[in-house]
Tab-separated table of C-alpha atoms in Angstrom:
chain	number	residue	atom	x	y	z
U	105	UNK	CA	-11.028	17.708	24.867
U	106	UNK	CA	-11.403	15.264	27.766
U	107	UNK	CA	-9.003	12.372	28.235
U	108	UNK	CA	-9.067	9.440	27.987
U	109	UNK	CA	-10.838	9.625	24.637
U	110	UNK	CA	-13.013	6.626	23.893
U	111	UNK	CA	-15.587	5.534	21.327
U	112	UNK	CA	-15.142	8.400	18.891
U	113	UNK	CA	-13.258	9.059	15.680
U	114	UNK	CA	-10.492	11.623	16.275
U	115	UNK	CA	-7.573	13.069	14.278
U	116	UNK	CA	-4.571	10.768	14.730
U	117	UNK	CA	-2.498	13.827	15.612
U	118	UNK	CA	-4.149	14.010	19.050
U	119	UNK	CA	-2.961	10.640	20.422
U	120	UNK	CA	0.449	10.967	18.753
U	121	UNK	CA	1.257	14.518	19.866
U	122	UNK	CA	-0.645	14.631	23.168
U	123	UNK	CA	-0.038	11.069	24.358
U	124	UNK	CA	0.975	12.065	27.883
U	125	UNK	CA	-2.516	13.471	28.503
U	126	UNK	CA	-4.414	10.447	27.293
U	127	UNK	CA	-3.777	8.246	30.330
U	128	UNK	CA	-3.438	4.505	30.752
U	129	UNK	CA	0.110	4.368	29.397
U	130	UNK	CA	0.423	3.096	25.824
U	131	UNK	CA	-2.758	3.427	23.815
U	132	UNK	CA	-3.935	1.622	20.729
U	133	UNK	CA	-5.994	2.814	17.796
U	134	UNK	CA	-7.750	1.336	14.795
U	135	UNK	CA	-6.168	2.621	11.566
U	136	UNK	CA	-6.962	1.734	7.953
U	137	UNK	CA	-4.674	-0.907	6.458
U	138	UNK	CA	-3.941	1.193	3.360
U	139	UNK	CA	-2.517	3.926	5.625
U	140	UNK	CA	-0.242	1.447	7.398
U	141	UNK	CA	0.963	0.176	4.015
U	142	UNK	CA	1.682	3.763	2.950
U	143	UNK	CA	3.950	4.279	5.932
U	144	UNK	CA	5.632	0.903	6.229
U	145	UNK	CA	6.100	-0.003	2.557
U	146	UNK	CA	7.063	3.388	1.142
U	147	UNK	CA	10.497	3.836	2.723
U	148	UNK	CA	12.720	6.645	1.393
U	149	UNK	CA	15.796	5.488	-0.558
U	150	UNK	CA	18.228	6.977	1.957
U	151	UNK	CA	16.766	4.692	4.659
U	152	UNK	CA	16.673	1.423	2.733
U	153	UNK	CA	20.163	0.362	3.824
U	154	UNK	CA	19.693	1.212	7.498
U	155	UNK	CA	19.577	-1.679	9.956
U	156	UNK	CA	16.976	0.037	12.132
U	157	UNK	CA	14.500	2.912	11.753
U	158	UNK	CA	12.678	4.092	14.893
U	159	UNK	CA	8.996	3.188	15.051
U	160	UNK	CA	8.088	6.852	15.572
U	161	UNK	CA	9.241	7.593	12.000
U	162	UNK	CA	6.359	5.514	10.656
U	163	UNK	CA	3.743	6.926	13.033
U	164	UNK	CA	4.826	10.482	12.237
U	165	UNK	CA	4.578	9.673	8.541
U	166	UNK	CA	0.983	8.451	8.954
U	167	UNK	CA	0.021	11.330	11.241
U	168	UNK	CA	1.472	14.233	9.278
U	169	UNK	CA	1.592	12.745	5.796
U	170	UNK	CA	-2.037	11.629	5.630
U	171	UNK	CA	-3.776	13.797	8.240
U	172	UNK	CA	-6.020	10.858	8.872
U	173	UNK	CA	-8.316	9.779	11.657
U	174	UNK	CA	-8.207	6.877	14.067
U	175	UNK	CA	-10.532	5.192	16.508
U	176	UNK	CA	-8.656	5.026	19.840
U	177	UNK	CA	-8.928	2.004	22.087
U	178	UNK	CA	-7.817	3.310	25.455
U	179	UNK	CA	-7.384	-0.103	26.979
U	180	UNK	CA	-4.164	-1.598	28.293
U	181	UNK	CA	-3.441	-4.358	25.794
U	182	UNK	CA	0.064	-5.378	26.794
U	183	UNK	CA	2.507	-5.109	29.647
U	184	UNK	CA	6.207	-4.384	29.158
U	185	UNK	CA	8.867	-6.136	31.173
U	186	UNK	CA	12.245	-4.487	31.378
U	187	UNK	CA	15.142	-6.763	30.621
U	188	UNK	CA	18.739	-5.726	30.142
U	189	UNK	CA	19.359	-8.100	27.257
U	190	UNK	CA	16.380	-7.246	25.054
U	191	UNK	CA	16.649	-5.888	21.512
U	192	UNK	CA	15.947	-2.285	22.510
U	193	UNK	CA	18.584	-2.084	25.221
U	194	UNK	CA	21.009	0.722	24.229
U	195	UNK	CA	19.346	0.913	20.815
U	196	UNK	CA	20.288	4.568	20.343
U	197	UNK	CA	23.974	3.727	20.750
U	198	UNK	CA	23.718	0.649	18.528
U	199	UNK	CA	21.907	2.336	15.619
U	200	UNK	CA	22.492	6.109	15.687
U	201	UNK	CA	22.073	6.282	11.888
U	202	UNK	CA	18.395	5.365	12.193
U	203	UNK	CA	17.735	8.068	14.777
U	204	UNK	CA	19.664	10.590	12.695
U	205	UNK	CA	17.564	9.711	9.640
U	206	UNK	CA	14.313	9.962	11.623
U	207	UNK	CA	15.157	13.421	13.004
U	208	UNK	CA	16.400	14.710	9.657
U	209	UNK	CA	13.251	13.496	7.930
U	210	UNK	CA	11.041	15.074	10.599
U	211	UNK	CA	12.616	18.547	10.522
U	212	UNK	CA	12.755	18.654	6.715
U	213	UNK	CA	9.300	17.201	5.949
U	214	UNK	CA	7.189	18.618	8.784
U	215	UNK	CA	8.378	22.212	9.363
U	216	UNK	CA	4.784	23.304	10.092
U	217	UNK	CA	5.030	21.421	13.405
U	218	UNK	CA	7.345	24.158	14.702
U	219	UNK	CA	4.394	26.507	15.169
U	220	UNK	CA	1.860	23.946	16.378
U	221	UNK	CA	4.110	21.820	18.627
U	222	UNK	CA	7.375	23.753	19.102
U	223	UNK	CA	8.723	21.448	21.842
U	224	UNK	CA	8.394	18.410	19.598
U	225	UNK	CA	10.105	20.158	16.691
U	226	UNK	CA	12.961	21.413	18.892
U	227	UNK	CA	13.365	17.910	20.339
U	228	UNK	CA	13.834	16.522	16.825
U	229	UNK	CA	16.189	19.372	15.952
U	230	UNK	CA	18.346	18.593	18.999
U	231	UNK	CA	18.289	14.871	18.169
U	232	UNK	CA	19.336	15.719	14.608
U	233	UNK	CA	22.318	17.743	15.873
U	234	UNK	CA	23.281	15.097	18.442
U	235	UNK	CA	23.129	12.176	16.020
U	236	UNK	CA	24.928	14.183	13.331
U	237	UNK	CA	27.861	14.456	15.756
U	238	UNK	CA	27.624	10.845	17.016
U	239	UNK	CA	27.122	9.348	13.552
């Protein structure tokens, strides 16, 4: 598959798992509203009292829970400015419970990723161990 991918319907797994090959930095995609509602409104009970859940939890849930397709828009749509006092500064230290939950959910709900994307699975396994100790 050639990157960047434009003007074609592709499995959402490709931009999520192979993002570094797509180019242009952050990419955007058109996704059905019902699939976004599935991910963002159906939060597991163990996460309902958390102050913060990483965004990747929701994208993984859409990608691996629905195996759906998206229409990528490989256009730069926003520019990030780094500031030391923004909400995401030191977010992993501020909310380790959210990152622990995300990693635990990933390794228990998507074990098939181990064979398809072993680096991603091992990364989540290491995050799970790290945040288990920090939490």
